[in-house]
Amino acid sequence: MSCRTLLLAFVSVVVALNAAARAGTPSEAASIDVLVHEGTSMAVAVSPDGQTLALDLQGSIWLLPVTGGLATRLTDPFNDARQPAWSPDGTWITFFSYRDGGYHLWAVAPDGSQLHQVTWGPFDDREPVWSHDGTQLAFASDRGDPLGSHYHIWVLERRSGQVRQVTKGPSEDSMPTWSPDDQEIAFASTRDNGQAVWAVHVANGTERKVVSASGRVDAPSWGPGGQLLYHVTASGQSRFEAEGQGLTGRENVFAFRASWAGPTDFFYVADGHIRKRALSGGDAQTIPFTATLPVTRAHTAYVPRTRDFTSTAPRQVLGIVRPVLSPDGQQIAFAAVGDIYVMPVGGTPVNLTHDQALDTDPAWSPDGTQLAYSSDKDSAHLQLWIRDMPSGRSRQVTHLTTQPQGATWSPDGTRLAFFTVTGMWRVAEIAVLDVASGTVTTVHETLAQPGTPTWSPDGTRLALAALAPSSRRFREGTNQVLTLSAAGGDDTWYAPVPMLSIDSRGGCGPVWSPDGTKMAAIYEGVLAVWPVSPAGAPLGPPRHVTIESAHAPSWQGDSRHILYQALDQLRIIDLETGETRTVPLDLQYTPAIPTGRLVVHAGMLVDMTSPVTQSQVDITIEGNMIHSVEPHADRHHAGGQVIDASHLTVMPGLTEFHSHLQPDFGEAQGRAWLAFGITTVRSPGNTPYEAVEEREANEAGVRPGPRVYGTGYLMEWQRVYYKMGIALSTPAQFEMELQRAKVLQYDLLKSYVRLPDLQQKRMVEFAHSLGIPVATHEIYPAALVGVDSTEHTAATSRRGYSPKMATLQRAYEDVVQVFGQSGRMFCPTISGGGVRQLFEDDADLQRDPRFTLYPAWMQQRVAAGGRGGGGGDPTGGSGRMVLDVMHAGGLVVAGTDSPNGINLHGELRAYVMAGMSNYEALRTATVHPAQALGLNGGTIEAGKLADLVLVDGNPLAHIANAYKVKRVIANGRVYEVHELVHGPAPSPAGR
């Protein structure tokens, strides 16, 4: 080894030790005041005396003189307060707020005193508006059936506090407004395809259609003279109409109720500005305002933890997936580091599969002689396999075009029930395999990411965790128990605790006891058990049987003992005595780092340290580090392996900053990433132990693929949507989940759609104490408390509209400057338009053999010309937002929210379509993510990790050349694209 190599190694060790010592150490990070004069997705209401405006800029209620000027914050930043409405006497400002993890009505006096909650309960209440006589509040709510209802219009009697429902049809009704005589309430509705305003008579419930429009209708507002103003989105316009006539020209009017200042004048918000206009016409008057939004530069608030990619010291396995107890209670089967293991209780784990496939989800037969599992050995994608335990022989038992997982044996051992993935993010059908004949029967059509099925004791029914949406207006709901006939049909839902969710559909049950008298699942972070009928109906409430974090419950055959995961340990509980014992598990893996010397002769080098290309360059790699980058000379090629890329361009490996890695795609997914030049993937959400298994299998070299930065569950509150999400219910459960993140060594935490702002603040404090970042969909107060990154230009929001992007996909000064002055990371995910452009420009792209690495349902998207990408128009508002944030000082990082490697190239193409240079676009997938992750990469320089892509053409001349990959070097290991596509993959021991 050369002296230079020794010096580089020594410096790397010193830097790593110092970083580890400093990781998480708080540092001074003074807040920065951001002055804004525009608001995104902002509503306004004028006081009854016409002197004061209330507005809801970025989640707080503010007051402003009607003539304009300095806005004064009335509520603190953590209320997520929206759509203010004045009481007729001017004594109260009412709004809906997410302070406690559900939307409820709140009120505050105009001087900021007497802030109080008006409605309560597990349901969401939104969009309040006062009757003219001040005795009633109308609002929209999903109150009703705990297993799912509709949004209806409700009325709160001010004196009694009683609420009553006034609309009752099977539609989603919202945004109420009172008629001048308080006899009717008009509202927006999904009836008539959402293109009409309806009204209900408050006393007798009679409903009528008031007006129809040629586009989507929102936010009706009844004026004092009986005029009805309403918002219409159609033909690229966002406008107010009255009696079918447009009133606001080409303004981008926000879809909130107008506030009447008299019989003919009204206030509203358009183009980020507060405006006043008359029904009779004429120009609008703009009301100027200034507001101060303090932000924190997260990257100065703590010392980031860095990953060590050079050590080969053995590491403890943490990614134990689906541990299951044998019927006799003597053995535990589980998946880890790519393989299936069986371990005697108290003994040493034995690797049963030992291959480069993804082997996962083991399940014992009732007699303990067979083990079913999912694997993609000898097949393109996951299939079900059965291992005969006495003989050690395994056989493939399914040959599906979908991806079967979560297999569970019937009580008589003749059938396997499982979910089989048919679409993005684990959308799946439920199916049953007859083991003897091989016949597979679909027993339930596609569900939104269902849980693992479990059998009734007589084998006639299945139960599983499934999503019960609270309404059709919003996708979130609770995880409840769905039972169905094992032959298909006869769906029956049960909510063991109404409005309380099973924590997750990924690893939290329910699991039926072998004797059929009980079910077990994870509620509020701990193991719970409840009695059930033979059909699965709850006969009593769930009883907590542990006080510690629990996951993956598995019954012993005696229906008395349950195995579960407690952070990084396995435990068995005796339900009769309450005694719990720890099952020792000692399993390690060794990071696979190549050795030896490699020289790449680059015809052209794009090193990303500048937009200047270099010709005829030798890149010398020792181990997994770049040793030198020098002008080409034959003497550099003496000794070691030489790669002749003299006809190719060499650039840094790409980073996909937002893709949720899940086992659905099997071992082939890693090869697909590499084949598209992607050497690092950040996965901002997965089930906890599968996420860690992905990281460990990659580090161990078991499955070829990109370097993984990952996390566990998307952290939700009370309600949830994705299987990879968790429905947190209490601060105590939240703390349990944070501790799991610490023990399992997540690389980041993800604050998801329904996590309240105060819990997000706590998440930031905890994550930064560990030296890891926090990601969110949110913009504010996320930027105040130091959340590191915001995902997506728009995406799902608990409000039903985005605080980052208003109507017509436009973001305004508040959003842009909050991003820019906080220097926060921004991952736009706008690949759709760029992907479609790539397919239009290259007629051969649809036939690219790399797409054969994906399942059939994804190949169908490719066949449709790249359909499936998202993010809006890169040449319109979405692209403008990305450019504005970049120019303001935000750190744009390229990610797609897609499992398809071509989409990252579509993302880069979208940035160029938006106005970035090719160099600026390429930095978002190289230099910027390396900076964001604390990764010693992103450029091709001595001392950096050896992640290189060899492409045909110069990506700085045309960004599409970046997907024309011929070879990739990931962590110092060389892969030929044709080998990645056709296999077998190179051995981990070699380069």
Short mmCIF file of N, CA and C in Angstrom, two decimals, residues 4 18 45 70 113 171 176 203 208 220 250 261 386 405 421 468 484 549 574 655 671 737 802 839 850 857 911 957 988:
data_model
loop_
_atom_site.label_atom_id
_atom_site.label_comp_id
_atom_site.label_asym_id
_atom_site.label_seq_id
_atom_site.Cartn_x
_atom_site.Cartn_y
_atom_site.Cartn_z
N ARG A 4 0.61 7.45 0.21
CA ARG A 4 -0.55 8.32 0.04
C ARG A 4 -1.83 7.60 0.49
N ASN A 18 -13.78 11.81 14.91
CA ASN A 18 -14.17 13.13 15.38
C ASN A 18 -15.65 13.39 15.12
N ALA A 45 -60.40 37.03 6.14
CA ALA A 45 -61.76 37.36 6.59
C ALA A 45 -61.76 38.76 7.18
N LEU A 70 -48.34 46.07 8.62
CA LEU A 70 -47.65 44.99 9.30
C LEU A 70 -48.66 44.02 9.91
N SER A 113 -56.43 36.85 23.47
CA SER A 113 -56.77 36.17 24.72
C SER A 113 -57.85 35.12 24.50
N SER A 171 -72.31 11.62 -0.10
CA SER A 171 -71.37 12.48 -0.83
C SER A 171 -70.49 13.18 0.18
N PRO A 176 -69.20 25.21 4.12
CA PRO A 176 -70.55 25.77 4.23
C PRO A 176 -70.57 27.29 4.27
N ALA A 203 -83.74 23.74 8.91
CA ALA A 203 -84.79 23.22 9.78
C ALA A 203 -85.30 21.86 9.34
N ARG A 208 -81.25 21.26 -2.23
CA ARG A 208 -81.47 21.68 -3.61
C ARG A 208 -80.16 22.09 -4.25
N PRO A 220 -68.24 28.23 -1.78
CA PRO A 220 -69.33 29.19 -1.99
C PRO A 220 -69.39 30.19 -0.85
N ARG A 250 -57.77 36.88 -15.02
CA ARG A 250 -56.70 35.87 -15.06
C ARG A 250 -56.01 35.72 -13.72
N ALA A 261 -67.58 42.53 2.62
CA ALA A 261 -67.39 43.79 3.35
C ALA A 261 -68.62 44.69 3.20
N ILE A 386 -41.58 -23.69 -0.32
CA ILE A 386 -41.78 -24.50 0.88
C ILE A 386 -40.55 -25.36 1.10
N GLN A 405 -46.31 -12.54 -0.81
CA GLN A 405 -45.59 -12.37 0.46
C GLN A 405 -46.56 -12.62 1.61
N VAL A 421 -48.56 -8.68 -4.38
CA VAL A 421 -48.47 -7.26 -4.74
C VAL A 421 -48.79 -7.07 -6.21
N ALA A 468 -59.47 1.29 6.94
CA ALA A 468 -60.85 1.77 6.93
C ALA A 468 -60.79 3.29 6.82
N LEU A 484 -62.94 -12.23 6.03
CA LEU A 484 -63.57 -12.65 4.79
C LEU A 484 -63.54 -14.16 4.70
N SER A 549 -42.20 -1.57 23.90
CA SER A 549 -42.42 -1.57 22.46
C SER A 549 -42.49 -2.99 21.93
N ASP A 574 -45.73 -15.37 28.47
CA ASP A 574 -46.73 -16.34 28.91
C ASP A 574 -47.97 -15.54 29.31
N THR A 655 -27.55 9.73 -6.95
CA THR A 655 -28.32 9.46 -5.74
C THR A 655 -29.80 9.70 -6.00
N ARG A 671 -30.22 -4.44 -8.59
CA ARG A 671 -29.55 -4.44 -9.89
C ARG A 671 -30.13 -3.39 -10.82
N GLU A 737 -41.52 4.93 19.73
CA GLU A 737 -41.11 4.84 18.33
C GLU A 737 -39.78 5.57 18.11
N SER A 802 -52.34 22.25 -0.31
CA SER A 802 -50.94 22.33 0.09
C SER A 802 -50.58 23.73 0.59
N PHE A 839 -39.14 9.52 -23.07
CA PHE A 839 -39.72 8.51 -23.95
C PHE A 839 -40.07 9.09 -25.32
N ARG A 850 -33.34 -3.01 -19.43
CA ARG A 850 -33.29 -2.79 -17.98
C ARG A 850 -34.68 -2.84 -17.34
N TRP A 857 -46.47 -5.37 -13.68
CA TRP A 857 -47.33 -4.19 -13.56
C TRP A 857 -46.55 -2.90 -13.77
N TYR A 911 -35.96 19.16 -14.49
CA TYR A 911 -35.27 20.36 -14.00
C TYR A 911 -34.71 21.17 -15.16
N ALA A 957 -23.69 17.99 -21.98
CA ALA A 957 -24.17 18.45 -23.27
C ALA A 957 -25.66 18.16 -23.43
N PRO A 988 -19.93 -11.06 -4.32
CA PRO A 988 -19.52 -9.97 -3.43
C PRO A 988 -18.02 -9.93 -3.21
#
